[in-house]
mmCIF file of N, CA and C in Angstrom:
data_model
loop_
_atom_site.group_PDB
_atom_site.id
_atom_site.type_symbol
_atom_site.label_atom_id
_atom_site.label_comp_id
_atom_site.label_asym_id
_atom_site.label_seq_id
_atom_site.Cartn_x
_atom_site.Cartn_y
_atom_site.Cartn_z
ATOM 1 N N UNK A 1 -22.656 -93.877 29.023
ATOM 2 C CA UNK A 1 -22.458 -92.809 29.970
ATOM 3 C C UNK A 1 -21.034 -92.280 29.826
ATOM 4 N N UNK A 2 -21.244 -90.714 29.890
ATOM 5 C CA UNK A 2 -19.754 -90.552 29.364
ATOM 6 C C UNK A 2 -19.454 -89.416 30.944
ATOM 7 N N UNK A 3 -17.923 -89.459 31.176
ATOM 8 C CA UNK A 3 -17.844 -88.439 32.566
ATOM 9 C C UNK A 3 -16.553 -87.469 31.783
ATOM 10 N N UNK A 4 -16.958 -86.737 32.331
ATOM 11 C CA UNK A 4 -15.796 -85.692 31.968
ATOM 12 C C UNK A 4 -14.894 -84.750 33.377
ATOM 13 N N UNK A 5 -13.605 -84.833 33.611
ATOM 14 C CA UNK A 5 -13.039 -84.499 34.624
ATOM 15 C C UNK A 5 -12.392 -83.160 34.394
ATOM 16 N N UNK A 6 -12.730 -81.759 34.935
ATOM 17 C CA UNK A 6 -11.935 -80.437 34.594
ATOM 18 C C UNK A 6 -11.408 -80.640 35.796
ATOM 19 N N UNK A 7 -9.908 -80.822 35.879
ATOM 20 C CA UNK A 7 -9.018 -80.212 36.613
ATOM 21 C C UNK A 7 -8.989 -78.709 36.672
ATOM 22 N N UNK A 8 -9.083 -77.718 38.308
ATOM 23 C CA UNK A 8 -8.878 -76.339 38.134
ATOM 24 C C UNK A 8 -7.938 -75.810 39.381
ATOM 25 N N UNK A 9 -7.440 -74.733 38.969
ATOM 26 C CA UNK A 9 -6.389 -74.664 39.856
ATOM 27 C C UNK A 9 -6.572 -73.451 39.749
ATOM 28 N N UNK A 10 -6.378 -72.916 41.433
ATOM 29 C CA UNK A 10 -6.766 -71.321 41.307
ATOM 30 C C UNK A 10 -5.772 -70.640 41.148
ATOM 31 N N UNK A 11 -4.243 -71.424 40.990
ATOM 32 C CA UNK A 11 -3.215 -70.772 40.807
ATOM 33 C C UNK A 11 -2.910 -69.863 42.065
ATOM 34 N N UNK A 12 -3.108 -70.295 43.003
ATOM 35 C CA UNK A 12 -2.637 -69.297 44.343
ATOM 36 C C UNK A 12 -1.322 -69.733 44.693
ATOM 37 N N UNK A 13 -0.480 -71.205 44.708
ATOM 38 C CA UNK A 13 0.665 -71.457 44.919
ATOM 39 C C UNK A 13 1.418 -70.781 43.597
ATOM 40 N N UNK A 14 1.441 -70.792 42.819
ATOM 41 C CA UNK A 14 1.983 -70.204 41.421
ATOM 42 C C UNK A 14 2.227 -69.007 41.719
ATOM 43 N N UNK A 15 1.105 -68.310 42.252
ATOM 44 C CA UNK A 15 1.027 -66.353 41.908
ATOM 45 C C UNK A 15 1.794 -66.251 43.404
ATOM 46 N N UNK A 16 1.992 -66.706 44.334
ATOM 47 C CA UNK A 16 2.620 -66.640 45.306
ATOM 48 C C UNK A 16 4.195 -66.557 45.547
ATOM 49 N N UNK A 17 3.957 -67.616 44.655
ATOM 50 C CA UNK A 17 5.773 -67.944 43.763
ATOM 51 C C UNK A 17 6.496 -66.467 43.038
ATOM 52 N N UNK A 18 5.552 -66.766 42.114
ATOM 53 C CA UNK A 18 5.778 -65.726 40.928
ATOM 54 C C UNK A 18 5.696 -64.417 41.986
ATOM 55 N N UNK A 19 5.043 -63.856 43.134
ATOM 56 C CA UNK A 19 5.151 -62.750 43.668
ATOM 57 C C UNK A 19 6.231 -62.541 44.700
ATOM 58 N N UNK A 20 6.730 -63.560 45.186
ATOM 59 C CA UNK A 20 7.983 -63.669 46.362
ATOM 60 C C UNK A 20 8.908 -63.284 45.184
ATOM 61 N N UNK A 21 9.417 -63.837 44.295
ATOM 62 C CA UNK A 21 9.990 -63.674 42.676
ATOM 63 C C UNK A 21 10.586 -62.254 42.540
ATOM 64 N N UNK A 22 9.002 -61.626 42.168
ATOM 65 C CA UNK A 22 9.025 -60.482 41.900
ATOM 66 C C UNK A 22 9.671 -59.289 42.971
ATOM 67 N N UNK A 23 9.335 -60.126 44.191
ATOM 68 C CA UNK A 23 9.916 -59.107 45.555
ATOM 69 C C UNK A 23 11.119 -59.040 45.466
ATOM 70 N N UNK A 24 11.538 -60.179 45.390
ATOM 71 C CA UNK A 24 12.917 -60.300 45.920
ATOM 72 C C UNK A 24 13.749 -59.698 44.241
ATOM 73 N N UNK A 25 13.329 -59.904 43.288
ATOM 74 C CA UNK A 25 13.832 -59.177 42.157
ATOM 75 C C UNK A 25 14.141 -57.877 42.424
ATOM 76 N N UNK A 26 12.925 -57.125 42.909
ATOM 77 C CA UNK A 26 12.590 -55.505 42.973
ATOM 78 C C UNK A 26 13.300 -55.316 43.687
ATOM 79 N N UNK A 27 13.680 -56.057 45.122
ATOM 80 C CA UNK A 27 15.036 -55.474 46.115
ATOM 81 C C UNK A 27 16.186 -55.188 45.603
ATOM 82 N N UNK A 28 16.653 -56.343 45.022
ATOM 83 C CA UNK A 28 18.266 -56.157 43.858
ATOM 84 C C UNK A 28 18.079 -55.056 43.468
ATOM 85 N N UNK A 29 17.326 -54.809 42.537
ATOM 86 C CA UNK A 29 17.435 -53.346 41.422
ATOM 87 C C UNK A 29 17.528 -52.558 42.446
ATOM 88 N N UNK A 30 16.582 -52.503 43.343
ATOM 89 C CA UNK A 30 16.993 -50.798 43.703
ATOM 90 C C UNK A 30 18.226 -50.634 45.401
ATOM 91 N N UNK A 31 18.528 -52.008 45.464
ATOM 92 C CA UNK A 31 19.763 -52.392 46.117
ATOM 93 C C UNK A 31 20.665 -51.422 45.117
ATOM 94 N N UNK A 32 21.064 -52.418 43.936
ATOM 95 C CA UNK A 32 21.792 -51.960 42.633
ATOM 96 C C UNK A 32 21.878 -50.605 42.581
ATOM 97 N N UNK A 33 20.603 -50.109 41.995
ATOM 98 C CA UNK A 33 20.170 -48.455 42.003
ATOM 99 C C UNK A 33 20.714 -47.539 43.123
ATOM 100 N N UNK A 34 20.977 -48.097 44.027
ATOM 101 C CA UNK A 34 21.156 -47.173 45.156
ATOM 102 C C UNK A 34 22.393 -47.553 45.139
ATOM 103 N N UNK A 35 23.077 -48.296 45.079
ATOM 104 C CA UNK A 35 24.712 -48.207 44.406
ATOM 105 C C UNK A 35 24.917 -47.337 43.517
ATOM 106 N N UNK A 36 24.085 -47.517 42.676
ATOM 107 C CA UNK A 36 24.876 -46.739 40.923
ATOM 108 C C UNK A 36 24.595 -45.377 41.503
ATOM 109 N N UNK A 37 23.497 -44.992 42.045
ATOM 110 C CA UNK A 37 23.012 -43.294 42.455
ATOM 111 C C UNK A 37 24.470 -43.109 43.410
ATOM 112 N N UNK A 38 24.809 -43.440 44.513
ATOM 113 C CA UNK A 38 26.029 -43.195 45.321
ATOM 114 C C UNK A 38 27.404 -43.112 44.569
ATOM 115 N N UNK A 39 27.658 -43.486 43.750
ATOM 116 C CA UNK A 39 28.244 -43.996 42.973
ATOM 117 C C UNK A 39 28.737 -42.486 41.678
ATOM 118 N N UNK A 40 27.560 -42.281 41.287
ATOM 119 C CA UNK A 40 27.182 -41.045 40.875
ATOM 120 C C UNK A 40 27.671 -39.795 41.353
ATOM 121 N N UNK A 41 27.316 -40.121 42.446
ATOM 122 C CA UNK A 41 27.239 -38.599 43.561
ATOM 123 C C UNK A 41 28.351 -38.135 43.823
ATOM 124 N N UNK A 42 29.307 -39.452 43.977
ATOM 125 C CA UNK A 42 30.564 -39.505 44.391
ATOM 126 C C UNK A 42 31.291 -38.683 43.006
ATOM 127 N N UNK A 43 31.062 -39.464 41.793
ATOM 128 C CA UNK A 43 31.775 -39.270 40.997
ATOM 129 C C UNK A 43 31.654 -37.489 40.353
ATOM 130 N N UNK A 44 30.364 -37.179 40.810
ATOM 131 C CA UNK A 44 29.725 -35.930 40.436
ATOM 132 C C UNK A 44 30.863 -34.731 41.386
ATOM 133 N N UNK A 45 30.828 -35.053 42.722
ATOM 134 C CA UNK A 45 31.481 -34.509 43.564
ATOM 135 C C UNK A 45 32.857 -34.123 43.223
ATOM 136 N N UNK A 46 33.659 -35.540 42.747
ATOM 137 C CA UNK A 46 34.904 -35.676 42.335
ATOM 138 C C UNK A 46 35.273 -34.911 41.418
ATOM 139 N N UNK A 47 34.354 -34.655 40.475
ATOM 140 C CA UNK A 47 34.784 -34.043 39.301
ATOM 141 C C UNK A 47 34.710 -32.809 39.380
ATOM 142 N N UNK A 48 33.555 -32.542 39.817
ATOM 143 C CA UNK A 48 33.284 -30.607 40.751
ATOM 144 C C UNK A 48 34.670 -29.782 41.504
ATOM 145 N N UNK A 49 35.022 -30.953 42.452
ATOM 146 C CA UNK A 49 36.509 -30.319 43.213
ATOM 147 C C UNK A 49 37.405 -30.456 41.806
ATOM 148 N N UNK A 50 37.455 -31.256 41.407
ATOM 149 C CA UNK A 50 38.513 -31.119 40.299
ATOM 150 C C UNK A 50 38.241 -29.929 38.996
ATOM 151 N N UNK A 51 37.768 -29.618 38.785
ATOM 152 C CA UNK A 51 37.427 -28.624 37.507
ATOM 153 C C UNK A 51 37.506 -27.650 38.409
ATOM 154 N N UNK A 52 37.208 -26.971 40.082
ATOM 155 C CA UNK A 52 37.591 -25.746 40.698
ATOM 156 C C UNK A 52 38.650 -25.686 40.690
ATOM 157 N N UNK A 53 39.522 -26.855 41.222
ATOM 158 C CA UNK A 53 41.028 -26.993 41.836
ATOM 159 C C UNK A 53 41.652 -26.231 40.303
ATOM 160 N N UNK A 54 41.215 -26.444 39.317
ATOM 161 C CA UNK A 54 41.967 -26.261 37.495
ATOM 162 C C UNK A 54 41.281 -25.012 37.612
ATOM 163 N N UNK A 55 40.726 -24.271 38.006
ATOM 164 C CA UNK A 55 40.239 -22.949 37.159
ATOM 165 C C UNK A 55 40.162 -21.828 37.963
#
């Protein structure tokens, strides 16, 4: 008599993981992103008054 044992795992603690992961990843970037865009705007601005102030 022979038995055979499949371990299965529905992977719901894993994909749960891996998806909190992914959340909290996606916040940074567009944390980040919304720095670099302000950042931008500013510098866009800066340079606008400056090239009128010259011409």
């Amino acid at each position: 008599m022979e038995f055979s044992y499949e371990e299965r795992d529905n992977g719901t603690q894993t994909d749960n993981i891996t998806c909190n992961h992914e959340e909290e990843i996606n916040k940074r970037v567009k944390s980040e992103l919304n720095v670099i865009q302000q950042q931008l705007l500013k510098f866009n601005r800066d340079t606008l008054v400056d090239s009128c102030k010259g011409a």
